[in-house]
């Protein structure tokens, strides 16, 4: 069967158009919000360890900053495309709005595969990325953060480059920094924990207890890892995870019917969330092709790897046992597959609500950085819970009042907030 190719920006625009129709948004506001405010495309030269020079392509897109400085991650990925970055920047605008934090939406990326780059090459990429757009970044302009295959070390190199050029300390320039160097406690857990806080609220509505549920997770990176941690603390059981297998260049799923053990998998995984399959097999995990994470007999599915993972090609592999899907990743479900899931009666927590915890804790980190006063971890996680719970309640209440899906409700609330800020500023 020929698989369908999805363009994430087309998906993001289709979702936007649908919500704009529901909101009866005027044409000028639609035009403003359908297209990013600003795009930067640039080359980053890097001296490779073998002495040769290589040019990498980098991007930064600021979709909308009417509600505050643009905010969003920087991804390092070999298959990065400008349309993926555009879609992700738009989703960031909706995410900061639905979480009701005073920030806009942005996203960045570099086409590269850090698996095959030394530390020195990665450092040059980070510094080069900042140098190309330094005047268009800053605590009051645009605040980057980590995303796929970027981490606290990358953020620190970027911060150091920014501070060297600008002369001074600007820890509010970037989030996801190492703790002790401007990072916030609780930051690394925040996206995954936020996904589970949203699941906790959804399970309450569905009359289910986490302790009586079983889940399968796509990914074993930052989002997936901490989602699993909090879900297990609440008594839930995860029987399957999947990840990219760099050795065979395909995905691989790992199953333990009694429940996966994070301490075991942590001891055999790399910084990119890849799990060593040979060691996993020795530890008693069953190994399958990567798509198998989707066809497990579970109550909850958490796609927490990449966009476009549940599509018309595989949506019918989802078992009837599944009651809830929480989109940990951005855009993991295609719009046509989304309709089938709704027809099946599966409750969906949409991406920019489910994974808003990362943006919320980034905001907390920026506040702490700007004050130069840092909160205890419990305080950060407590504030995260308050923000996630109230964002979830607003979306759920509006959905019920207006007979909308959770996705439509989240879109209508957030687009309305951004549109209102644009109107009040006199942009439309
Ligand atoms: P990560 O790089 O830490 O982990 C990604 C995981 O996905 C790894 O386990 C990797 O092996 C796996 N993976 C990669 N390609 C895959 C494929 N083709 N099939 C199956 N698995 C694959 O990334 P992350 O930070 O956990 O982000 C995951 C998703 O969540 C992304 O969509 C990202 O944009 C989104 N997100 C991340 C954050 C955050 O705070 N990190 C916040 C919001 C949204």
CSV table of C-alpha atoms and ligand atoms in Angstrom, one decimal:
chain,number,residue,atom,x,y,z
A,1,UNK,CA,0.0,0.0,0.0
A,2,UNK,CA,1.3,3.5,-0.9
A,3,UNK,CA,1.6,5.5,2.3
A,4,UNK,CA,0.2,9.0,2.4
A,5,UNK,CA,2.6,12.0,2.6
A,6,UNK,CA,1.4,14.6,5.1
A,7,UNK,CA,2.7,18.2,5.2
A,8,UNK,CA,2.5,19.4,8.8
A,9,UNK,CA,2.0,23.0,7.8
A,10,UNK,CA,-1.0,22.0,5.7
A,11,UNK,CA,-2.3,20.1,8.7
A,12,UNK,CA,-1.8,23.1,10.9
A,13,UNK,CA,-3.5,25.4,8.4
A,14,UNK,CA,-6.5,23.0,8.0
A,15,UNK,CA,-6.9,22.9,11.7
A,16,UNK,CA,-6.6,26.7,11.9
A,17,UNK,CA,-9.2,27.2,9.0
A,18,UNK,CA,-11.7,24.9,10.7
A,19,UNK,CA,-11.4,26.8,14.1
A,20,UNK,CA,-11.5,30.2,12.2
A,21,UNK,CA,-14.8,29.1,10.6
A,22,UNK,CA,-16.2,28.2,14.1
A,23,UNK,CA,-15.0,31.6,15.4
A,24,UNK,CA,-16.3,33.3,12.2
A,25,UNK,CA,-13.0,35.1,12.1
A,26,UNK,CA,-12.7,38.0,9.6
A,27,UNK,CA,-10.4,37.6,6.5
A,28,UNK,CA,-7.7,40.0,7.7
A,29,UNK,CA,-7.2,38.2,11.0
A,30,UNK,CA,-7.2,34.8,9.1
A,31,UNK,CA,-4.5,36.1,6.7
A,32,UNK,CA,-2.4,37.4,9.6
A,33,UNK,CA,-2.6,34.1,11.6
A,34,UNK,CA,-2.4,31.6,8.7
A,35,UNK,CA,1.2,32.8,7.9
A,36,UNK,CA,4.1,33.4,10.3
A,37,UNK,CA,5.0,37.0,11.1
A,38,UNK,CA,8.7,36.4,10.4
A,39,UNK,CA,10.9,33.7,9.0
A,40,UNK,CA,14.7,33.5,9.1
A,41,UNK,CA,16.5,31.0,6.8
A,42,UNK,CA,20.3,30.8,6.9
A,43,UNK,CA,23.5,28.9,6.4
A,44,UNK,CA,25.7,27.8,9.3
A,45,UNK,CA,29.3,27.0,8.4
A,46,UNK,CA,31.0,24.4,10.6
A,47,UNK,CA,34.6,23.3,10.7
A,48,UNK,CA,34.3,19.5,10.9
A,49,UNK,CA,36.8,17.5,13.0
A,50,UNK,CA,38.5,16.2,9.8
A,51,UNK,CA,39.4,19.8,8.8
A,52,UNK,CA,36.7,20.2,6.1
A,53,UNK,CA,34.0,22.8,6.2
A,54,UNK,CA,30.3,21.9,6.0
A,55,UNK,CA,27.3,24.1,5.6
A,56,UNK,CA,24.2,23.4,7.6
A,57,UNK,CA,20.8,24.9,6.9
A,58,UNK,CA,19.1,26.6,9.9
A,59,UNK,CA,15.7,28.3,10.5
A,60,UNK,CA,13.9,30.4,13.0
A,61,UNK,CA,10.3,31.3,12.6
A,62,UNK,CA,8.3,33.7,14.7
A,63,UNK,CA,4.6,32.9,14.0
A,64,UNK,CA,3.0,35.5,16.3
A,65,UNK,CA,4.1,37.6,19.2
A,66,UNK,CA,1.0,39.7,19.9
A,67,UNK,CA,0.7,38.1,23.4
A,68,UNK,CA,4.4,38.4,24.3
A,69,UNK,CA,7.9,37.4,23.0
A,70,UNK,CA,7.9,34.4,20.6
A,71,UNK,CA,8.7,31.2,22.4
A,72,UNK,CA,9.6,27.7,21.1
A,73,UNK,CA,12.2,25.0,20.7
A,74,UNK,CA,15.1,24.5,18.4
A,75,UNK,CA,15.2,21.0,16.8
A,76,UNK,CA,18.2,19.2,15.3
A,77,UNK,CA,16.9,16.6,12.9
A,78,UNK,CA,18.1,15.2,9.5
A,79,UNK,CA,14.6,15.4,8.0
A,80,UNK,CA,13.8,18.9,9.3
A,81,UNK,CA,11.8,20.9,6.8
A,82,UNK,CA,10.7,24.5,6.7
A,83,UNK,CA,7.1,23.5,6.7
A,84,UNK,CA,7.6,21.4,9.8
A,85,UNK,CA,9.1,24.4,11.5
A,86,UNK,CA,6.3,26.7,10.3
A,87,UNK,CA,3.6,24.3,11.6
A,88,UNK,CA,5.4,23.9,14.9
A,89,UNK,CA,5.7,27.7,15.3
A,90,UNK,CA,2.0,28.1,14.7
A,91,UNK,CA,1.2,25.4,17.2
A,92,UNK,CA,3.4,27.2,19.8
A,93,UNK,CA,1.2,30.3,19.4
A,94,UNK,CA,-1.8,28.2,20.2
A,95,UNK,CA,0.0,26.4,23.1
A,96,UNK,CA,1.1,29.6,24.9
A,97,UNK,CA,-2.4,31.0,24.5
A,98,UNK,CA,-4.2,27.9,25.7
A,99,UNK,CA,-1.9,27.8,28.7
A,100,UNK,CA,-2.6,31.5,29.2
A,101,UNK,CA,1.0,32.5,29.6
A,102,UNK,CA,2.2,35.9,28.2
A,103,UNK,CA,4.2,34.6,25.3
A,104,UNK,CA,3.9,34.1,21.6
A,105,UNK,CA,4.8,31.3,19.3
A,106,UNK,CA,8.1,30.5,17.5
A,107,UNK,CA,10.2,27.5,16.4
A,108,UNK,CA,13.7,26.8,15.1
A,109,UNK,CA,15.6,24.0,13.6
A,110,UNK,CA,18.8,22.8,11.9
A,111,UNK,CA,18.9,20.1,9.3
A,112,UNK,CA,21.6,17.8,10.8
A,113,UNK,CA,21.9,14.5,12.6
A,114,UNK,CA,23.7,15.0,16.0
A,115,UNK,CA,24.2,11.2,16.2
A,116,UNK,CA,27.0,11.8,13.6
A,117,UNK,CA,28.4,15.1,15.0
A,118,UNK,CA,31.1,15.4,17.6
A,119,UNK,CA,30.6,17.7,20.6
A,120,UNK,CA,32.8,20.4,19.0
A,121,UNK,CA,30.8,20.2,15.8
A,122,UNK,CA,27.5,20.5,17.7
A,123,UNK,CA,28.9,23.4,19.8
A,124,UNK,CA,29.8,25.3,16.5
A,125,UNK,CA,26.3,24.6,15.2
A,126,UNK,CA,24.7,26.1,18.3
A,127,UNK,CA,26.9,29.1,18.3
A,128,UNK,CA,26.5,29.6,14.5
A,129,UNK,CA,22.7,29.4,14.8
A,130,UNK,CA,22.7,32.2,17.4
A,131,UNK,CA,25.2,34.3,15.4
A,132,UNK,CA,23.0,34.3,12.3
A,133,UNK,CA,19.9,35.8,14.0
A,134,UNK,CA,21.3,37.3,17.3
A,135,UNK,CA,19.5,40.7,16.8
A,136,UNK,CA,16.2,39.0,16.4
A,137,UNK,CA,16.4,36.9,19.6
A,138,UNK,CA,16.4,38.0,23.2
A,139,UNK,CA,14.4,37.8,26.5
A,140,UNK,CA,11.9,40.4,25.2
A,141,UNK,CA,11.9,39.3,21.5
A,142,UNK,CA,12.2,35.5,21.1
A,143,UNK,CA,13.2,32.9,23.6
A,144,UNK,CA,14.4,29.5,22.3
A,145,UNK,CA,14.4,26.2,24.2
A,146,UNK,CA,15.3,22.5,23.7
A,147,UNK,CA,13.3,20.2,21.5
A,148,UNK,CA,14.1,17.0,19.5
A,149,UNK,CA,17.7,16.1,19.8
A,150,UNK,CA,18.7,19.3,21.6
A,151,UNK,CA,19.4,19.5,25.4
A,152,UNK,CA,20.6,21.7,28.2
A,153,UNK,CA,24.2,21.6,26.9
A,154,UNK,CA,23.1,23.0,23.5
A,155,UNK,CA,21.1,25.7,25.3
A,156,UNK,CA,24.1,26.7,27.4
A,157,UNK,CA,26.3,27.0,24.3
A,158,UNK,CA,23.6,29.2,22.7
A,159,UNK,CA,23.3,31.3,25.8
A,160,UNK,CA,27.1,31.8,26.0
A,161,UNK,CA,27.2,32.9,22.4
A,162,UNK,CA,24.4,35.4,22.9
A,163,UNK,CA,26.0,36.8,26.1
A,164,UNK,CA,29.4,37.1,24.5
A,165,UNK,CA,28.0,39.1,21.5
A,166,UNK,CA,25.6,41.2,23.6
A,167,UNK,CA,28.0,41.7,26.5
A,168,UNK,CA,26.4,40.9,29.9
A,169,UNK,CA,24.3,38.2,31.5
A,170,UNK,CA,20.9,37.5,29.9
A,171,UNK,CA,19.8,34.2,31.4
A,172,UNK,CA,16.2,34.9,30.3
A,173,UNK,CA,17.4,34.6,26.7
A,174,UNK,CA,16.9,30.9,26.6
A,175,UNK,CA,15.2,28.1,28.7
A,176,UNK,CA,16.0,24.5,29.3
A,177,UNK,CA,19.4,25.6,30.7
A,178,UNK,CA,21.3,23.3,33.2
A,179,UNK,CA,20.2,23.8,36.8
A,180,UNK,CA,22.8,26.0,38.6
A,181,UNK,CA,23.4,27.9,35.4
A,182,UNK,CA,20.0,29.5,35.1
A,183,UNK,CA,17.9,26.4,34.7
A,184,UNK,CA,14.8,25.7,36.6
A,185,UNK,CA,14.2,22.6,38.8
A,186,UNK,CA,11.4,20.5,37.4
A,187,UNK,CA,12.0,21.7,33.9
A,188,UNK,CA,13.1,18.4,32.5
A,189,UNK,CA,10.1,16.6,34.0
A,190,UNK,CA,7.5,19.3,33.0
A,191,UNK,CA,6.3,18.3,29.5
A,192,UNK,CA,5.9,14.6,30.4
A,193,UNK,CA,4.4,15.4,33.8
A,194,UNK,CA,2.0,17.9,32.1
A,195,UNK,CA,0.8,15.1,29.7
A,196,UNK,CA,-0.1,13.0,32.7
A,197,UNK,CA,-1.8,15.8,34.6
A,198,UNK,CA,-4.0,16.2,31.5
A,199,UNK,CA,-4.6,12.4,31.4
A,200,UNK,CA,-5.4,12.5,35.2
A,201,UNK,CA,-8.1,15.1,34.5
A,202,UNK,CA,-9.5,13.2,31.5
A,203,UNK,CA,-9.6,9.9,33.4
A,204,UNK,CA,-11.6,11.7,36.1
A,205,UNK,CA,-14.1,12.8,33.5
A,206,UNK,CA,-14.3,9.3,32.0
A,207,UNK,CA,-14.8,7.8,35.5
A,208,UNK,CA,-11.6,5.8,35.4
A,209,UNK,CA,-8.7,5.5,37.8
A,210,UNK,CA,-5.1,5.6,36.6
A,211,UNK,CA,-4.2,2.6,38.7
A,212,UNK,CA,-6.7,0.5,36.7
A,213,UNK,CA,-5.3,1.5,33.3
A,214,UNK,CA,-2.6,0.3,31.0
A,215,UNK,CA,-0.7,2.4,28.4
A,216,UNK,CA,1.6,2.2,25.4
A,217,UNK,CA,4.0,5.0,24.6
A,218,UNK,CA,5.7,6.0,21.3
A,219,UNK,CA,9.2,7.4,22.1
A,220,UNK,CA,11.5,7.1,25.1
A,221,UNK,CA,12.9,10.7,25.0
A,222,UNK,CA,12.3,13.6,27.3
A,223,UNK,CA,8.5,13.8,27.0
A,224,UNK,CA,7.9,10.0,27.0
A,225,UNK,CA,10.3,9.3,29.9
A,226,UNK,CA,8.8,11.7,32.4
A,227,UNK,CA,5.2,11.0,31.3
A,228,UNK,CA,5.9,7.3,32.1
A,229,UNK,CA,7.4,8.3,35.5
A,230,UNK,CA,4.4,10.2,36.7
A,231,UNK,CA,1.9,7.8,35.3
A,232,UNK,CA,3.6,4.9,37.1
A,233,UNK,CA,3.7,7.0,40.3
A,234,UNK,CA,-0.1,7.3,39.9
A,235,UNK,CA,-0.3,3.5,39.7
A,236,UNK,CA,-0.7,3.1,35.9
A,237,UNK,CA,1.2,0.4,34.0
A,238,UNK,CA,3.1,1.0,30.8
A,239,UNK,CA,3.6,-2.2,28.8
A,240,UNK,CA,5.2,-0.9,25.6
A,241,UNK,CA,7.6,1.9,24.5
A,242,UNK,CA,9.2,2.4,21.1
A,243,UNK,CA,12.1,4.4,19.8
A,244,UNK,CA,14.4,5.1,16.8
A,245,UNK,CA,17.0,2.3,16.4
A,246,UNK,CA,20.1,4.0,15.1
A,247,UNK,CA,21.8,0.6,14.4
A,248,UNK,CA,19.2,-0.7,11.9
A,249,UNK,CA,17.9,2.8,10.9
A,250,UNK,CA,14.3,1.9,11.7
A,251,UNK,CA,12.0,2.0,14.7
A,252,UNK,CA,11.8,-0.6,17.4
A,253,UNK,CA,9.2,-1.4,20.1
A,254,UNK,CA,9.9,-2.9,23.5
A,255,UNK,CA,7.3,-4.8,25.5
A,256,UNK,CA,7.1,-6.1,29.0
A,257,UNK,CA,3.6,-7.4,29.8
A,258,UNK,CA,4.1,-6.9,33.6
A,259,UNK,CA,5.1,-3.3,33.0
A,260,UNK,CA,8.3,-1.7,31.7
A,261,UNK,CA,10.9,-0.6,34.3
A,262,UNK,CA,12.3,2.9,33.7
A,263,UNK,CA,15.4,2.3,35.8
A,264,UNK,CA,16.2,-0.7,33.6
A,265,UNK,CA,15.6,1.2,30.3
A,266,UNK,CA,17.4,4.3,31.5
A,267,UNK,CA,20.5,2.2,32.1
A,268,UNK,CA,20.6,1.1,28.4
A,269,UNK,CA,19.4,4.2,26.6
A,270,UNK,CA,21.3,7.1,25.1
A,271,UNK,CA,20.9,10.9,25.4
A,272,UNK,CA,18.6,10.8,22.2
A,273,UNK,CA,16.1,8.4,23.8
A,274,UNK,CA,17.4,5.4,21.8
A,275,UNK,CA,17.3,2.1,23.7
A,276,UNK,CA,19.9,-0.7,23.1
A,277,UNK,CA,17.9,-3.5,21.8
A,278,UNK,CA,20.4,-6.3,22.5
A,279,UNK,CA,20.6,-5.3,26.2
A,280,UNK,CA,16.8,-4.9,26.3
A,281,UNK,CA,16.3,-8.4,25.0
A,282,UNK,CA,18.7,-9.7,27.7
A,283,UNK,CA,16.6,-7.9,30.3
A,284,UNK,CA,13.5,-9.8,29.2
A,285,UNK,CA,11.9,-7.3,26.8
A,286,UNK,CA,10.0,-8.6,23.8
A,287,UNK,CA,11.2,-6.7,20.6
A,288,UNK,CA,8.9,-5.8,17.7
A,289,UNK,CA,8.8,-3.5,14.8
A,290,UNK,CA,8.4,0.1,15.9
A,291,UNK,CA,4.7,0.4,14.7
A,292,UNK,CA,3.6,-2.2,17.2
A,293,UNK,CA,3.4,0.3,20.0
A,294,UNK,CA,0.1,1.4,18.4
A,295,UNK,CA,-1.6,-2.0,18.3
A,296,UNK,CA,-1.3,-3.0,21.9
A,297,UNK,CA,-4.3,-4.0,24.0
A,298,UNK,CA,-4.2,-1.0,26.3
A,299,UNK,CA,-6.5,1.8,27.6
A,300,UNK,CA,-4.2,4.8,26.8
A,301,UNK,CA,-1.9,5.6,23.9
A,302,UNK,CA,0.7,8.3,24.2
A,303,UNK,CA,2.4,9.3,21.0
A,304,UNK,CA,5.5,11.2,22.3
A,305,UNK,CA,8.0,11.0,19.4
A,306,UNK,CA,7.3,12.8,16.2
A,307,UNK,CA,4.5,14.4,14.0
A,308,UNK,CA,2.3,12.3,11.7
A,309,UNK,CA,2.6,9.0,13.5
A,310,UNK,CA,-1.1,8.0,13.5
A,311,UNK,CA,-2.4,8.3,9.9
A,312,UNK,CA,-4.8,6.6,7.6
A,313,UNK,CA,-2.1,4.0,7.0
A,314,UNK,CA,-2.2,2.7,10.6
A,315,UNK,CA,-5.2,4.2,12.4
A,316,UNK,CA,-7.2,1.0,12.0
A,317,UNK,CA,-4.5,-1.0,13.9
A,318,UNK,CA,-5.6,0.7,17.1
A,319,UNK,CA,-7.4,-1.9,19.3
A,320,UNK,CA,-11.0,-1.4,20.6
A,321,UNK,CA,-9.6,-1.4,24.2
A,322,UNK,CA,-8.2,2.1,23.7
A,323,UNK,CA,-10.2,4.8,25.4
A,324,UNK,CA,-7.9,7.8,25.5
A,325,UNK,CA,-5.1,9.2,23.4
A,326,UNK,CA,-2.9,12.0,24.8
A,327,UNK,CA,-0.7,13.7,22.1
A,328,UNK,CA,2.6,14.1,23.9
A,329,UNK,CA,4.3,15.0,20.5
A,330,UNK,CA,3.3,17.9,18.3
A,331,UNK,CA,0.9,16.9,15.5
A,332,UNK,CA,1.2,13.1,15.8
A,333,UNK,CA,-2.3,12.5,14.4
A,334,UNK,CA,-3.3,13.4,10.9
A,335,UNK,CA,-6.6,15.2,10.5
A,336,UNK,CA,-8.2,12.3,8.5
A,337,UNK,CA,-7.1,9.8,11.1
A,338,UNK,CA,-8.4,12.2,13.8
A,339,UNK,CA,-11.9,11.9,12.4
A,340,UNK,CA,-11.7,8.1,12.5
A,341,UNK,CA,-10.6,8.2,16.2
A,342,UNK,CA,-13.5,10.5,17.0
A,343,UNK,CA,-15.9,8.0,15.3
A,344,UNK,CA,-14.4,5.2,17.3
A,345,UNK,CA,-15.3,7.3,20.4
A,346,UNK,CA,-11.7,7.6,21.6
A,347,UNK,CA,-11.2,10.6,23.9
A,348,UNK,CA,-8.4,12.9,22.5
A,349,UNK,CA,-6.3,15.3,24.4
A,350,UNK,CA,-4.8,17.5,21.6
A,351,UNK,CA,-1.1,18.2,21.4
A,352,UNK,CA,-0.8,21.8,22.3
A,353,UNK,CA,-2.9,21.3,25.4
A,354,UNK,CA,-1.4,17.9,26.4
A,355,UNK,CA,2.2,19.0,26.0
A,356,UNK,CA,1.8,22.6,27.2
A,357,UNK,CA,3.8,21.7,30.4
A,358,UNK,CA,7.1,22.4,28.7
A,359,UNK,CA,6.0,25.9,27.6
A,360,UNK,CA,4.6,26.6,31.1
A,361,UNK,CA,7.8,25.6,32.8
A,362,UNK,CA,9.8,27.5,30.2
A,363,UNK,CA,7.8,30.5,31.2
A,364,UNK,CA,8.6,29.7,34.9
A,365,UNK,CA,12.3,29.4,34.1
A,366,UNK,CA,12.3,32.7,32.3
A,367,UNK,CA,10.6,34.4,35.3
A,368,UNK,CA,13.1,32.9,37.7
A,369,UNK,CA,16.0,33.8,35.4
A,370,UNK,CA,14.9,37.4,35.0
A,371,UNK,CA,14.5,37.7,38.9
A,372,UNK,CA,17.7,35.7,39.4
A,373,UNK,CA,15.8,33.9,42.2
A,374,UNK,CA,15.1,30.2,41.8
A,375,UNK,CA,12.2,28.2,43.3
A,376,UNK,CA,12.3,24.8,44.9
A,377,UNK,CA,11.3,21.8,42.6
A,378,UNK,CA,8.0,21.2,44.5
A,379,UNK,CA,7.0,24.8,44.0
A,380,UNK,CA,7.7,24.6,40.2
A,381,UNK,CA,5.8,21.3,39.9
A,382,UNK,CA,2.9,22.6,42.1
A,383,UNK,CA,2.6,25.7,39.9
A,384,UNK,CA,2.7,23.5,36.8
A,385,UNK,CA,-0.1,21.4,38.1
A,386,UNK,CA,-2.3,24.5,38.8
A,387,UNK,CA,-1.7,25.9,35.2
A,388,UNK,CA,-2.2,22.6,33.4
A,389,UNK,CA,-5.3,21.7,35.4
A,390,UNK,CA,-6.9,25.1,34.7
A,391,UNK,CA,-6.0,25.0,31.0
A,392,UNK,CA,-7.5,21.5,30.8
A,393,UNK,CA,-10.7,22.6,32.7
A,394,UNK,CA,-11.2,25.7,30.4
A,395,UNK,CA,-10.9,23.5,27.2
A,396,UNK,CA,-13.1,20.7,28.6
A,397,UNK,CA,-15.8,23.1,29.9
A,398,UNK,CA,-15.9,25.0,26.6
A,399,UNK,CA,-16.1,21.7,24.7
A,400,UNK,CA,-19.1,20.6,26.7
A,401,UNK,CA,-20.9,23.9,26.6
A,402,UNK,CA,-20.5,24.2,22.8
A,403,UNK,CA,-20.6,20.5,21.9
A,404,UNK,CA,-17.1,20.6,20.4
A,405,UNK,CA,-14.3,18.1,20.4
A,406,UNK,CA,-11.4,18.8,22.8
A,407,UNK,CA,-9.3,19.7,19.8
A,408,UNK,CA,-11.8,22.2,18.4
A,409,UNK,CA,-12.4,23.7,21.8
A,410,UNK,CA,-8.6,24.1,22.4
A,411,UNK,CA,-8.2,25.7,19.0
A,412,UNK,CA,-11.2,28.1,19.4
A,413,UNK,CA,-10.0,29.3,22.8
A,414,UNK,CA,-6.4,29.8,21.8
A,415,UNK,CA,-7.0,31.4,18.4
A,416,UNK,CA,-9.6,33.7,20.0
A,417,UNK,CA,-7.0,34.8,22.6
A,418,UNK,CA,-4.3,35.5,19.9
A,419,UNK,CA,-6.8,37.2,17.6
A,420,UNK,CA,-8.0,39.4,20.4
A,421,UNK,CA,-4.5,40.5,21.3
A,422,UNK,CA,-3.9,41.3,17.6
A,423,UNK,CA,-7.1,43.3,17.5
A,424,UNK,CA,-6.3,45.2,20.7
A,425,UNK,CA,-2.9,46.1,19.3
A,426,UNK,CA,-4.5,47.4,16.2
A,427,UNK,CA,-2.9,44.9,13.9
A,428,UNK,CA,-6.2,43.8,12.3
B,1,LIG,P1,13.6,13.4,22.2
B,1,LIG,O1,14.5,13.7,21.1
B,1,LIG,O2,14.0,13.6,23.7
B,1,LIG,O3,12.9,12.0,22.1
B,1,LIG,C1,12.3,11.6,20.9
B,1,LIG,C2,12.0,10.1,21.0
B,1,LIG,O4,11.4,9.7,19.8
B,1,LIG,C3,13.3,9.2,21.1
B,1,LIG,O5,13.0,8.1,22.0
B,1,LIG,C4,13.5,8.7,19.7
B,1,LIG,O6,14.2,7.5,19.7
B,1,LIG,C5,12.1,8.5,19.3
B,1,LIG,N1,11.9,8.6,17.8
B,1,LIG,C6,12.6,9.4,16.9
B,1,LIG,N2,12.2,9.1,15.7
B,1,LIG,C7,11.2,8.1,15.8
B,1,LIG,C8,10.4,7.5,14.9
B,1,LIG,N3,10.5,7.7,13.6
B,1,LIG,N4,9.5,6.6,15.4
B,1,LIG,C9,9.4,6.3,16.7
B,1,LIG,N5,10.2,6.9,17.6
B,1,LIG,C10,11.1,7.8,17.2
B,1,LIG,O7,12.3,14.4,22.0
B,1,LIG,P2,11.3,15.0,23.0
B,1,LIG,O8,11.8,16.2,23.6
B,1,LIG,O9,10.8,13.9,23.9
B,1,LIG,O10,10.1,15.4,22.0
B,1,LIG,C11,9.1,14.4,21.5
B,1,LIG,C12,8.0,15.2,20.9
B,1,LIG,O11,7.3,16.0,21.8
B,1,LIG,C13,8.3,16.0,19.7
B,1,LIG,O12,7.2,16.1,18.8
B,1,LIG,C14,8.5,17.4,20.3
B,1,LIG,O13,8.3,18.4,19.3
B,1,LIG,C15,7.3,17.4,21.3
B,1,LIG,N6,7.5,18.3,22.4
B,1,LIG,C16,8.6,18.3,23.2
B,1,LIG,C17,8.7,19.1,24.3
B,1,LIG,C18,9.8,19.1,25.3
B,1,LIG,O14,9.7,19.8,26.3
B,1,LIG,N7,10.8,18.3,25.0
B,1,LIG,C19,7.6,20.0,24.6
B,1,LIG,C20,6.5,19.9,23.8
B,1,LIG,C21,6.4,19.1,22.7
